[in-house]
GROMACS .gro file of C-alpha atoms in nm:
model
  261
    1MET     CA    1   1.517   0.028  -1.107
    2ARG     CA    2   1.867   0.005  -0.983
    3GLN     CA    3   1.794   0.234  -0.712
    4PHE     CA    4   1.583  -0.033  -0.555
    5VAL     CA    5   1.826  -0.318  -0.558
    6TRP     CA    6   1.966  -0.429  -0.244
    7HIS     CA    7   2.336  -0.319  -0.143
    8GLU     CA    8   2.561  -0.624  -0.053
    9ALA     CA    9   2.761  -0.605   0.263
   10ASP     CA   10   2.806  -0.747   0.597
   11SER     CA   11   2.650  -0.521   0.856
   12PRO     CA   12   2.424  -0.592   1.170
   13LEU     CA   13   2.125  -0.497   0.960
   14HIS     CA   14   2.218  -0.744   0.670
   15ARG     CA   15   2.230  -1.029   0.939
   16LEU     CA   16   1.911  -0.972   1.069
   17ASN     CA   17   1.601  -1.212   0.982
   18PRO     CA   18   1.428  -1.032   0.673
   19LEU     CA   19   1.084  -1.079   0.819
   20THR     CA   20   1.212  -0.861   1.123
   21LYS     CA   21   1.293  -0.562   0.903
   22LEU     CA   22   0.969  -0.626   0.729
   23ALA     CA   23   0.797  -0.634   1.061
   24LEU     CA   24   0.934  -0.260   1.117
   25ALA     CA   25   0.866  -0.116   0.752
   26LEU     CA   26   0.504  -0.209   0.733
   27PRO     CA   27   0.357  -0.078   1.070
   28MET     CA   28   0.577   0.223   1.016
   29ALA     CA   29   0.406   0.309   0.701
   30ALA     CA   30   0.055   0.289   0.876
   31VAL     CA   31   0.191   0.482   1.199
   32VAL     CA   32   0.331   0.790   0.996
   33THR     CA   33  -0.022   0.867   0.833
   34LEU     CA   34  -0.171   0.928   1.176
   35PHE     CA   35   0.015   1.229   1.230
   36ASN     CA   36  -0.131   1.565   1.131
   37GLU     CA   37   0.210   1.775   1.176
   38PRO     CA   38   0.503   1.728   0.949
   39LEU     CA   39   0.786   1.700   1.230
   40THR     CA   40   0.734   1.386   1.362
   41PRO     CA   41   0.717   1.171   1.021
   42LEU     CA   42   1.029   1.377   0.920
   43LEU     CA   43   1.213   1.293   1.213
   44LEU     CA   44   1.125   0.925   1.187
   45GLY     CA   45   1.244   0.914   0.818
   46VAL     CA   46   1.572   1.094   0.930
   47VAL     CA   47   1.637   0.815   1.197
   48ALA     CA   48   1.545   0.557   0.942
   49ALA     CA   49   1.811   0.707   0.694
   50LEU     CA   50   2.084   0.723   0.963
   51THR     CA   51   2.020   0.356   1.061
   52THR     CA   52   2.038   0.240   0.731
   53ARG     CA   53   2.373   0.423   0.685
   54THR     CA   54   2.524   0.348   1.035
   55LEU     CA   55   2.395  -0.018   1.092
   56GLY     CA   56   2.362  -0.112   0.731
   57ARG     CA   57   2.664   0.049   0.607
   58VAL     CA   58   2.506   0.176   0.283
   59PRO     CA   59   2.662   0.451   0.130
   60TRP     CA   60   2.458   0.779   0.141
   61PRO     CA   61   2.420   0.790  -0.257
   62ASN     CA   62   2.218   0.453  -0.240
   63ILE     CA   63   1.988   0.608   0.034
   64LEU     CA   64   1.973   0.946  -0.115
   65ARG     CA   65   1.876   0.857  -0.467
   66PRO     CA   66   1.546   0.664  -0.383
   67LEU     CA   67   1.474   0.986  -0.129
   68ALA     CA   68   1.538   1.218  -0.413
   69LEU     CA   69   1.262   1.028  -0.639
   70ALA     CA   70   1.026   1.026  -0.344
   71LEU     CA   71   1.081   1.411  -0.316
   72LEU     CA   72   1.008   1.444  -0.672
   73LEU     CA   73   0.676   1.245  -0.628
   74GLY     CA   74   0.597   1.441  -0.306
   75PHE     CA   75   0.599   1.787  -0.499
   76GLY     CA   76   0.314   1.668  -0.698
   77LEU     CA   77   0.140   1.568  -0.395
   78PHE     CA   78   0.242   1.888  -0.207
   79TRP     CA   79   0.077   2.143  -0.443
   80SER     CA   80  -0.240   1.924  -0.507
   81SER     CA   81  -0.286   1.883  -0.137
   82VAL     CA   82  -0.241   2.247  -0.059
   83VAL     CA   83  -0.446   2.396  -0.351
   84PHE     CA   84  -0.751   2.133  -0.294
   85TYR     CA   85  -0.737   2.119   0.080
   86ALA     CA   86  -1.094   2.142   0.241
   87GLY     CA   87  -1.036   2.033   0.597
   88PRO     CA   88  -1.018   2.248   0.910
   89GLY     CA   89  -0.851   2.592   0.856
   90ALA     CA   90  -0.892   2.601   0.494
   91ASP     CA   91  -1.098   2.923   0.487
   92GLY     CA   92  -0.823   3.101   0.694
   93PRO     CA   93  -0.639   3.413   0.558
   94SER     CA   94  -0.428   3.351   0.248
   95LEU     CA   95  -0.061   3.346   0.245
   96VAL     CA   96  -0.023   3.452  -0.099
   97PRO     CA   97  -0.193   3.723  -0.326
   98GLY     CA   98  -0.407   3.649  -0.602
   99PRO     CA   99  -0.695   3.419  -0.700
  100VAL     CA  100  -0.556   3.107  -0.529
  101SER     CA  101  -0.608   3.096  -0.156
  102ILE     CA  102  -0.342   2.912   0.047
  103ALA     CA  103  -0.422   2.890   0.402
  104PRO     CA  104  -0.165   2.831   0.681
  105ALA     CA  105  -0.366   2.476   0.754
  106SER     CA  106  -0.343   2.403   0.375
  107LEU     CA  107   0.021   2.466   0.356
  108LEU     CA  108   0.082   2.242   0.682
  109PHE     CA  109  -0.122   1.958   0.538
  110GLY     CA  110   0.078   1.992   0.212
  111LEU     CA  111   0.410   1.954   0.434
  112THR     CA  112   0.280   1.676   0.620
  113VAL     CA  113   0.179   1.461   0.319
  114VAL     CA  114   0.530   1.516   0.188
  115CYS     CA  115   0.685   1.419   0.504
  116ARG     CA  116   0.483   1.116   0.537
  117LEU     CA  117   0.596   1.001   0.185
  118LEU     CA  118   0.970   1.053   0.285
  119ALA     CA  119   0.935   0.859   0.617
  120ILE     CA  120   0.769   0.553   0.419
  121PHE     CA  121   1.050   0.572   0.152
  122ALA     CA  122   1.327   0.584   0.411
  123THR     CA  123   1.183   0.280   0.618
  124SER     CA  124   1.123   0.096   0.301
  125MET     CA  125   1.494   0.166   0.181
  126LEU     CA  126   1.615   0.023   0.526
  127PHE     CA  127   1.454  -0.294   0.437
  128VAL     CA  128   1.510  -0.327   0.053
  129LEU     CA  129   1.881  -0.201   0.056
  130THR     CA  130   1.978  -0.428   0.353
  131THR     CA  131   1.783  -0.750   0.251
  132ASN     CA  132   1.907  -1.016   0.020
  133PRO     CA  133   1.582  -1.144  -0.196
  134ILE     CA  134   1.698  -1.488  -0.152
  135ASP     CA  135   1.702  -1.463   0.241
  136LEU     CA  136   1.351  -1.297   0.203
  137VAL     CA  137   1.192  -1.560  -0.021
  138ALA     CA  138   1.359  -1.827   0.238
  139ALA     CA  139   1.251  -1.661   0.545
  140LEU     CA  140   0.886  -1.613   0.400
  141ILE     CA  141   0.883  -2.003   0.327
  142GLN     CA  142   1.042  -2.125   0.653
  143GLN     CA  143   0.916  -1.883   0.917
  144ALA     CA  144   0.595  -1.721   0.750
  145ARG     CA  145   0.476  -2.068   0.599
  146LEU     CA  146   0.430  -1.900   0.242
  147PRO     CA  147   0.358  -2.189  -0.025
  148VAL     CA  148   0.665  -2.265  -0.192
  149ARG     CA  149   0.512  -2.182  -0.534
  150VAL     CA  150   0.423  -1.839  -0.450
  151GLY     CA  151   0.753  -1.772  -0.291
  152TYR     CA  152   0.963  -1.859  -0.574
  153ALA     CA  153   0.718  -1.684  -0.821
  154VAL     CA  154   0.785  -1.368  -0.577
  155PHE     CA  155   1.147  -1.418  -0.608
  156ALA     CA  156   1.158  -1.486  -0.994
  157ALA     CA  157   0.967  -1.160  -1.050
  158TYR     CA  158   1.209  -0.952  -0.817
  159ARG     CA  159   1.503  -1.115  -0.996
  160PHE     CA  160   1.344  -0.996  -1.342
  161VAL     CA  161   1.361  -0.633  -1.248
  162PRO     CA  162   1.714  -0.562  -1.288
  163LEU     CA  163   1.722  -0.810  -1.607
  164VAL     CA  164   1.437  -0.621  -1.754
  165HIS     CA  165   1.634  -0.280  -1.722
  166GLU     CA  166   1.930  -0.440  -1.838
  167GLU     CA  167   1.741  -0.561  -2.171
  168LEU     CA  168   1.576  -0.221  -2.211
  169GLU     CA  169   1.914  -0.081  -2.224
  170ASN     CA  170   2.031  -0.333  -2.486
  171ILE     CA  171   1.709  -0.237  -2.704
  172GLN     CA  172   1.765   0.138  -2.692
  173ALA     CA  173   2.143   0.084  -2.793
  174ALA     CA  174   2.023  -0.121  -3.094
  175HIS     CA  175   1.786   0.151  -3.182
  176HIS     CA  176   2.056   0.386  -3.169
  177VAL     CA  177   2.276   0.182  -3.376
  178ARG     CA  178   2.014   0.150  -3.652
  179GLY     CA  179   1.946   0.539  -3.651
  180GLY     CA  180   1.570   0.478  -3.517
  181ALA     CA  181   1.589   0.703  -3.211
  182GLY     CA  182   1.561   1.031  -3.389
  183GLY     CA  183   1.313   1.296  -3.317
  184ARG     CA  184   1.217   1.508  -3.030
  185GLY     CA  185   0.922   1.589  -2.827
  186PRO     CA  186   0.641   1.374  -2.661
  187LEU     CA  187   0.509   1.211  -2.973
  188ALA     CA  188   0.853   1.097  -3.087
  189ARG     CA  189   0.922   0.982  -2.717
  190LEU     CA  190   0.586   0.794  -2.728
  191ARG     CA  191   0.678   0.634  -3.080
  192ARG     CA  192   1.015   0.514  -2.908
  193MET     CA  193   0.830   0.371  -2.622
  194PHE     CA  194   0.606   0.158  -2.832
  195GLY     CA  195   0.929   0.031  -3.030
  196PHE     CA  196   1.092  -0.069  -2.720
  197ALA     CA  197   0.785  -0.215  -2.553
  198ILE     CA  198   0.721  -0.500  -2.809
  199PRO     CA  199   1.064  -0.648  -2.811
  200LEU     CA  200   1.105  -0.613  -2.422
  201LEU     CA  201   0.771  -0.799  -2.380
  202ALA     CA  202   0.902  -1.080  -2.638
  203ILE     CA  203   1.227  -1.111  -2.440
  204SER     CA  204   1.040  -1.115  -2.097
  205VAL     CA  205   0.794  -1.398  -2.208
  206ARG     CA  206   1.083  -1.590  -2.373
  207ARG     CA  207   1.287  -1.567  -2.046
  208ALA     CA  208   1.001  -1.646  -1.831
  209GLU     CA  209   0.926  -1.963  -2.055
  210ARG     CA  210   1.297  -2.073  -2.008
  211VAL     CA  211   1.268  -2.036  -1.646
  212ALA     CA  212   0.957  -2.233  -1.592
  213LEU     CA  213   1.098  -2.521  -1.817
  214ALA     CA  214   1.400  -2.525  -1.607
  215MET     CA  215   1.189  -2.546  -1.279
  216ASP     CA  216   0.981  -2.826  -1.433
  217ALA     CA  217   1.294  -3.016  -1.532
  218ARG     CA  218   1.432  -2.987  -1.181
  219GLY     CA  219   1.089  -3.139  -1.028
  220PHE     CA  220   1.002  -2.807  -0.855
  221GLY     CA  221   0.673  -2.883  -0.651
  222GLY     CA  222   0.699  -3.236  -0.713
  223HIS     CA  223   0.766  -3.342  -0.340
  224ARG     CA  224   0.590  -3.227  -0.016
  225HIS     CA  225   0.879  -3.226   0.191
  226ARG     CA  226   1.134  -3.006   0.105
  227THR     CA  227   1.504  -2.938   0.230
  228TYR     CA  228   1.667  -2.600   0.191
  229TYR     CA  229   2.039  -2.509   0.115
  230ARG     CA  230   1.995  -2.159   0.267
  231GLN     CA  231   1.851  -2.158   0.624
  232THR     CA  232   1.702  -1.847   0.797
  233HIS     CA  233   1.640  -1.807   1.182
  234TRP     CA  234   1.509  -1.588   1.441
  235THR     CA  235   1.789  -1.494   1.694
  236SER     CA  236   1.807  -1.261   1.997
  237ALA     CA  237   1.951  -0.970   1.776
  238ASP     CA  238   1.607  -0.966   1.612
  239LEU     CA  239   1.441  -0.906   1.926
  240TRP     CA  240   1.676  -0.632   2.044
  241PHE     CA  241   1.645  -0.468   1.703
  242LEU     CA  242   1.246  -0.446   1.718
  243LEU     CA  243   1.285  -0.316   2.110
  244GLY     CA  244   1.531  -0.054   1.998
  245ALA     CA  245   1.314   0.047   1.719
  246ALA     CA  246   0.999   0.064   1.905
  247LEU     CA  247   1.206   0.279   2.178
  248THR     CA  248   1.352   0.526   1.951
  249CYS     CA  249   1.006   0.578   1.770
  250THR     CA  250   0.838   0.636   2.123
  251VAL     CA  251   1.124   0.885   2.242
  252THR     CA  252   1.097   1.090   1.885
  253ILE     CA  253   0.694   1.100   1.921
  254LEU     CA  254   0.702   1.207   2.275
  255ALA     CA  255   1.001   1.459   2.222
  256VAL     CA  256   0.795   1.628   1.926
  257ARG     CA  257   0.483   1.641   2.143
  258GLN     CA  258   0.677   1.802   2.435
  259LEU     CA  259   0.818   2.059   2.188
  260ALA     CA  260   0.461   2.130   2.061
  261ALA     CA  261   0.342   2.168   2.427
   0.00000   0.00000   0.00000
């Protein structure tokens, strides 16, 4: 879970309005699904990763760890897409001997699915690793007109993610100290998961109750007109970033089409 926590730094990407980066990540996830070949989504993913490294000043390990997880998930999608592909060209000559038929079209479809997933992860990492959750909630409330109650609920849920991971590590350490972490195999692992789940749920409910009481004590939601300590604004840098991203995507797509022609 720590792989999806933002990286604190002072960079051009960090100074952008969070909604600008969100406006890039969400449409990109839809655009990469429109391509029926793997090269364009792969190049778009590489461009997103390079942008996160250069303009966001995020270290390569912070970028590559989530992409490794995407690659692991993509392996399951790859073999299932290849084996069960039934689209055009599925009845072509098999590339491998044996009872399982893998046509070139099936292999191309499997690679396309994996590259789409990598592109979506890379673009999402550009947003997640360079966006302070506090600024995101402030921008959603101030620019996107999200209701305050919903915005703070989203923020509280996001802040709970690393806390839950920390509490899970404490519970696991306590089980080790008491000698309750013995046994190997899936059944022993399942028993340990149930042993961790109950105290983790109790701690999460207790923490959520404390947060709710603290917010009520401070009069949260009691006034219609609010003032904000942290302000977010649209600047000319946001416009230039979106124009540059649109131009880069267009050039990448046209270059791939030119190579394929």
